[in-house]
mmCIF file of C-alpha atoms in Angstrom:
data_model
loop_
_atom_site.group_PDB
_atom_site.id
_atom_site.type_symbol
_atom_site.label_atom_id
_atom_site.label_comp_id
_atom_site.label_asym_id
_atom_site.label_seq_id
_atom_site.Cartn_x
_atom_site.Cartn_y
_atom_site.Cartn_z
ATOM 1 C CA UNK E 113 -34.635 -39.586 19.574
ATOM 2 C CA UNK E 114 -34.935 -38.130 16.056
ATOM 3 C CA UNK E 115 -34.522 -34.625 17.453
ATOM 4 C CA UNK E 116 -31.387 -35.655 19.331
ATOM 5 C CA UNK E 117 -29.880 -37.381 16.318
ATOM 6 C CA UNK E 118 -30.654 -34.348 14.203
ATOM 7 C CA UNK E 119 -28.322 -32.229 16.291
ATOM 8 C CA UNK E 120 -25.213 -34.128 15.272
ATOM 9 C CA UNK E 121 -25.102 -32.976 11.613
ATOM 10 C CA UNK E 122 -25.608 -29.409 12.860
ATOM 11 C CA UNK E 123 -22.712 -29.739 15.280
ATOM 12 C CA UNK E 124 -20.575 -31.303 12.560
ATOM 13 C CA UNK E 125 -21.415 -28.472 10.181
ATOM 14 C CA UNK E 126 -20.641 -25.920 12.875
ATOM 15 C CA UNK E 127 -17.210 -27.464 13.511
ATOM 16 C CA UNK E 128 -16.542 -27.620 9.782
ATOM 17 C CA UNK E 129 -17.529 -23.978 9.336
ATOM 18 C CA UNK E 130 -15.338 -22.875 12.247
ATOM 19 C CA UNK E 131 -12.347 -24.811 10.891
ATOM 20 C CA UNK E 132 -12.845 -23.336 7.424
ATOM 21 C CA UNK E 133 -13.238 -19.800 8.785
ATOM 22 C CA UNK E 134 -10.018 -20.083 10.819
ATOM 23 C CA UNK E 135 -8.037 -21.521 7.894
ATOM 24 C CA UNK E 136 -9.327 -18.795 5.590
ATOM 25 C CA UNK E 137 -8.720 -16.049 8.139
ATOM 26 C CA UNK E 138 -5.147 -17.225 8.668
ATOM 27 C CA UNK E 139 -4.387 -16.949 4.953
ATOM 28 C CA UNK E 140 -6.337 -13.720 4.474
ATOM 29 C CA UNK E 141 -4.586 -11.986 7.357
ATOM 30 C CA UNK E 142 -1.198 -13.168 6.121
ATOM 31 C CA UNK E 143 -1.882 -11.703 2.693
ATOM 32 C CA UNK E 144 -3.982 -8.731 3.814
ATOM 33 C CA UNK E 145 -3.428 -7.836 7.490
ATOM 34 C CA UNK E 146 -6.352 -5.400 7.481
ATOM 35 C CA UNK E 147 -8.825 -7.837 5.917
ATOM 36 C CA UNK E 148 -12.336 -7.241 7.254
ATOM 37 C CA UNK E 149 -14.548 -9.886 8.814
ATOM 38 C CA UNK E 150 -16.910 -9.510 5.878
ATOM 39 C CA UNK E 151 -14.149 -10.255 3.372
ATOM 40 C CA UNK E 152 -13.031 -13.258 5.434
ATOM 41 C CA UNK E 153 -16.590 -14.588 5.534
ATOM 42 C CA UNK E 154 -16.892 -14.195 1.771
ATOM 43 C CA UNK E 155 -13.558 -15.930 1.146
ATOM 44 C CA UNK E 156 -14.587 -18.774 3.486
ATOM 45 C CA UNK E 157 -17.865 -19.223 1.618
ATOM 46 C CA UNK E 158 -20.084 -18.493 4.602
ATOM 47 C CA UNK E 159 -22.594 -15.739 5.285
ATOM 48 C CA UNK E 160 -21.789 -13.002 7.789
ATOM 49 C CA UNK E 161 -24.226 -14.430 10.324
ATOM 50 C CA UNK E 162 -22.343 -17.739 10.338
ATOM 51 C CA UNK E 163 -18.999 -16.061 10.987
ATOM 52 C CA UNK E 164 -20.421 -13.845 13.719
ATOM 53 C CA UNK E 165 -22.040 -16.910 15.250
ATOM 54 C CA UNK E 166 -18.549 -18.268 15.899
ATOM 55 C CA UNK E 167 -16.635 -15.024 16.468
ATOM 56 C CA UNK E 168 -18.492 -12.019 17.834
ATOM 57 C CA UNK E 169 -15.849 -9.554 16.655
ATOM 58 C CA UNK E 170 -12.383 -9.269 15.143
ATOM 59 C CA UNK E 171 -10.693 -9.549 18.544
ATOM 60 C CA UNK E 172 -12.397 -12.893 19.185
ATOM 61 C CA UNK E 173 -11.252 -14.183 15.795
ATOM 62 C CA UNK E 174 -7.677 -12.997 16.381
ATOM 63 C CA UNK E 175 -7.669 -14.659 19.808
ATOM 64 C CA UNK E 176 -8.831 -17.961 18.289
ATOM 65 C CA UNK E 177 -6.188 -17.753 15.576
ATOM 66 C CA UNK E 178 -3.517 -16.982 18.165
ATOM 67 C CA UNK E 179 -4.539 -19.965 20.276
ATOM 68 C CA UNK E 180 -4.555 -22.313 17.268
ATOM 69 C CA UNK E 181 -1.215 -21.046 15.971
ATOM 70 C CA UNK E 182 0.378 -21.048 19.406
ATOM 71 C CA UNK E 183 -0.630 -24.656 19.953
ATOM 72 C CA UNK E 184 0.773 -25.661 16.552
ATOM 73 C CA UNK E 185 4.059 -23.860 17.218
ATOM 74 C CA UNK E 186 4.468 -25.237 20.721
ATOM 75 C CA UNK E 187 3.601 -28.768 19.643
ATOM 76 C CA UNK E 188 6.205 -28.580 16.875
ATOM 77 C CA UNK E 189 8.854 -27.268 19.276
ATOM 78 C CA UNK E 190 7.982 -29.856 21.934
ATOM 79 C CA UNK E 191 8.114 -32.709 19.417
ATOM 80 C CA UNK E 192 11.506 -31.533 18.168
ATOM 81 C CA UNK E 193 12.997 -31.297 21.659
ATOM 82 C CA UNK E 194 15.515 -34.024 22.541
ATOM 83 C CA UNK E 195 16.814 -34.677 26.081
ATOM 84 C CA UNK E 196 20.497 -33.918 26.401
ATOM 85 C CA UNK E 197 20.705 -31.616 23.363
ATOM 86 C CA UNK E 198 23.524 -29.101 23.572
ATOM 87 C CA UNK E 199 22.459 -25.449 23.014
ATOM 88 C CA UNK E 200 23.487 -25.399 19.348
ATOM 89 C CA UNK E 201 21.505 -28.502 18.457
ATOM 90 C CA UNK E 202 18.540 -27.424 20.577
ATOM 91 C CA UNK E 203 18.437 -24.076 18.774
ATOM 92 C CA UNK E 204 18.655 -25.795 15.396
ATOM 93 C CA UNK E 205 15.773 -28.091 16.292
ATOM 94 C CA UNK E 206 13.634 -25.168 17.431
ATOM 95 C CA UNK E 207 14.265 -23.226 14.229
ATOM 96 C CA UNK E 208 13.494 -26.213 12.011
ATOM 97 C CA UNK E 209 10.312 -26.877 14.006
ATOM 98 C CA UNK E 210 9.152 -23.276 13.581
ATOM 99 C CA UNK E 211 9.859 -23.542 9.854
ATOM 100 C CA UNK E 212 7.590 -26.590 9.647
ATOM 101 C CA UNK E 213 4.641 -24.525 10.912
ATOM 102 C CA UNK E 214 5.649 -21.468 8.924
ATOM 103 C CA UNK E 215 2.187 -20.048 8.212
ATOM 104 C CA UNK E 216 1.178 -20.248 11.869
ATOM 105 C CA UNK E 217 4.477 -18.726 12.978
ATOM 106 C CA UNK E 218 4.420 -15.905 10.426
ATOM 107 C CA UNK E 219 0.817 -15.072 11.191
ATOM 108 C CA UNK E 220 1.420 -14.878 14.943
ATOM 109 C CA UNK E 221 4.337 -12.474 14.627
ATOM 110 C CA UNK E 222 2.532 -10.458 11.937
ATOM 111 C CA UNK E 223 -0.581 -10.152 14.119
ATOM 112 C CA UNK E 224 1.531 -9.116 17.085
ATOM 113 C CA UNK E 225 3.027 -6.300 15.047
ATOM 114 C CA UNK E 226 -0.446 -5.160 13.969
ATOM 115 C CA UNK E 227 -1.963 -5.601 17.444
ATOM 116 C CA UNK E 228 0.863 -4.897 19.919
ATOM 117 C CA UNK E 229 -1.480 -4.870 22.915
ATOM 118 C CA UNK E 230 -3.207 -8.172 22.154
ATOM 119 C CA UNK E 231 -2.565 -10.411 25.153
ATOM 120 C CA UNK E 232 -3.663 -13.618 23.395
ATOM 121 C CA UNK E 233 -0.932 -13.198 20.777
ATOM 122 C CA UNK E 234 1.820 -12.539 23.322
ATOM 123 C CA UNK E 235 0.623 -15.515 25.356
ATOM 124 C CA UNK E 236 0.695 -17.769 22.283
ATOM 125 C CA UNK E 237 4.276 -16.795 21.460
ATOM 126 C CA UNK E 238 5.559 -16.742 25.042
ATOM 127 C CA UNK E 239 6.471 -20.441 25.539
ATOM 128 C CA UNK E 240 8.560 -20.692 22.354
ATOM 129 C CA UNK E 241 10.178 -17.311 23.029
ATOM 130 C CA UNK E 242 11.060 -18.256 26.593
ATOM 131 C CA UNK E 243 12.601 -21.529 25.462
ATOM 132 C CA UNK E 244 14.602 -19.785 22.743
ATOM 133 C CA UNK E 245 15.854 -17.183 25.207
ATOM 134 C CA UNK E 246 16.836 -19.838 27.751
ATOM 135 C CA UNK E 247 18.632 -21.894 25.088
ATOM 136 C CA UNK E 248 20.525 -18.859 23.846
ATOM 137 C CA UNK E 249 21.479 -17.930 27.408
ATOM 138 C CA UNK E 250 22.762 -21.448 28.018
ATOM 139 C CA UNK E 251 24.747 -21.246 24.786
ATOM 140 C CA UNK E 252 26.221 -17.870 25.738
ATOM 141 C CA UNK E 253 27.216 -19.219 29.134
ATOM 142 C CA UNK E 254 28.981 -22.129 27.430
ATOM 143 C CA UNK E 255 30.660 -19.922 24.822
ATOM 144 C CA UNK E 256 28.666 -21.406 21.925
ATOM 145 C CA UNK E 257 26.771 -18.230 20.967
ATOM 146 C CA UNK E 258 27.995 -14.647 20.777
ATOM 147 C CA UNK E 259 27.334 -12.663 23.940
ATOM 148 C CA UNK E 260 27.676 -9.106 22.635
ATOM 149 C CA UNK E 261 23.941 -8.595 23.295
ATOM 150 C CA UNK E 262 21.809 -10.130 26.070
ATOM 151 C CA UNK E 263 20.060 -13.399 25.244
ATOM 152 C CA UNK E 264 16.510 -11.919 25.253
ATOM 153 C CA UNK E 265 17.524 -9.219 22.762
ATOM 154 C CA UNK E 266 19.373 -11.749 20.616
ATOM 155 C CA UNK E 267 16.292 -13.992 20.623
ATOM 156 C CA UNK E 268 14.125 -11.167 19.265
ATOM 157 C CA UNK E 269 16.712 -10.307 16.599
ATOM 158 C CA UNK E 270 16.866 -13.942 15.468
ATOM 159 C CA UNK E 271 13.057 -14.117 15.438
ATOM 160 C CA UNK E 272 12.957 -11.109 13.088
ATOM 161 C CA UNK E 273 15.553 -12.771 10.842
ATOM 162 C CA UNK E 274 13.580 -16.026 10.684
ATOM 163 C CA UNK E 275 10.378 -14.133 9.923
ATOM 164 C CA UNK E 276 12.022 -12.282 7.038
ATOM 165 C CA UNK E 277 13.382 -15.539 5.613
ATOM 166 C CA UNK E 278 10.020 -17.305 6.067
ATOM 167 C CA UNK E 279 8.246 -14.482 4.227
ATOM 168 C CA UNK E 280 10.747 -14.675 1.370
ATOM 169 C CA UNK E 281 10.236 -18.425 1.196
ATOM 170 C CA UNK E 282 6.440 -18.038 1.177
ATOM 171 C CA UNK E 283 6.677 -15.467 -1.607
ATOM 172 C CA UNK E 284 8.949 -17.814 -3.601
ATOM 173 C CA UNK E 285 11.575 -15.094 -3.923
ATOM 174 C CA UNK E 286 13.914 -17.573 -2.246
ATOM 175 C CA UNK E 287 13.108 -21.247 -1.724
ATOM 176 C CA UNK E 288 14.116 -23.263 1.328
ATOM 177 C CA UNK E 289 11.612 -26.133 1.678
ATOM 178 C CA UNK E 290 13.124 -27.781 4.766
ATOM 179 C CA UNK E 291 14.402 -24.660 6.506
ATOM 180 C CA UNK E 292 17.980 -25.903 6.320
ATOM 181 C CA UNK E 293 19.455 -22.724 4.866
ATOM 182 C CA UNK E 294 17.386 -20.506 7.173
ATOM 183 C CA UNK E 295 18.497 -22.413 10.251
ATOM 184 C CA UNK E 296 22.154 -22.252 9.208
ATOM 185 C CA UNK E 297 21.773 -18.488 8.771
ATOM 186 C CA UNK E 298 20.093 -18.174 12.174
ATOM 187 C CA UNK E 299 22.929 -20.032 13.922
ATOM 188 C CA UNK E 300 25.509 -17.973 12.050
ATOM 189 C CA UNK E 301 23.743 -14.790 13.167
ATOM 190 C CA UNK E 302 23.937 -16.109 16.739
ATOM 191 C CA UNK E 303 27.722 -16.284 16.396
ATOM 192 C CA UNK E 304 28.325 -19.838 15.201
ATOM 193 C CA UNK E 305 30.854 -20.345 12.393
ATOM 194 C CA UNK E 306 28.849 -20.978 9.185
ATOM 195 C CA UNK E 307 30.717 -24.222 8.438
ATOM 196 C CA UNK E 308 29.987 -25.546 11.923
ATOM 197 C CA UNK E 309 26.360 -24.430 11.692
ATOM 198 C CA UNK E 310 25.924 -26.199 8.353
ATOM 199 C CA UNK E 311 27.358 -29.458 9.667
ATOM 200 C CA UNK E 312 25.195 -29.451 12.780
ATOM 201 C CA UNK E 313 21.979 -28.586 10.930
ATOM 202 C CA UNK E 314 22.548 -31.311 8.354
ATOM 203 C CA UNK E 315 23.257 -33.743 11.151
ATOM 204 C CA UNK E 316 19.917 -32.880 12.788
ATOM 205 C CA UNK E 317 18.032 -33.150 9.507
ATOM 206 C CA UNK E 318 19.487 -36.477 8.437
ATOM 207 C CA UNK E 319 19.753 -38.201 11.799
#
């Protein structure tokens, strides 16, 4: 019985170490995309053997980060979704949700740029990207969004815009704590009149 009970603190410590390693790796890779596993272990306050006990190599760590971030992003988007939303409001809700999990979102897109062939990263981003593309297509069909470029291309352009604004916000070169200004800019870039975009975003935020 003592031997069995003794396993629980070890399991708890292992979970704690894994959580700390992932949190540290997320921040390290945001600040230094080429950070080594050794530097991540040092920043997390664990020895190399502990890190390698959880993640056998950099690819395994990136895959775990992608899964964690993808779950956070999708949960935020799912929670923000409201039945019956028109395309403009649905897009605003998605953008505000992504802003709420900014570090996860920025890290995913940043990792994808550094590791373009990494399937786990593409898979983590796919659900949110598909929903954004479908919402934009619906909005184009209804005349809400500009249709000078196809919806999938517009979705990628808006993603790049949001990433740039999120990075500026994280660096404190421009501050937008709720994502209100960023979401208004995103809708305006999609072809919505800025005054209309501002009214709809504020309505979503204060409803």
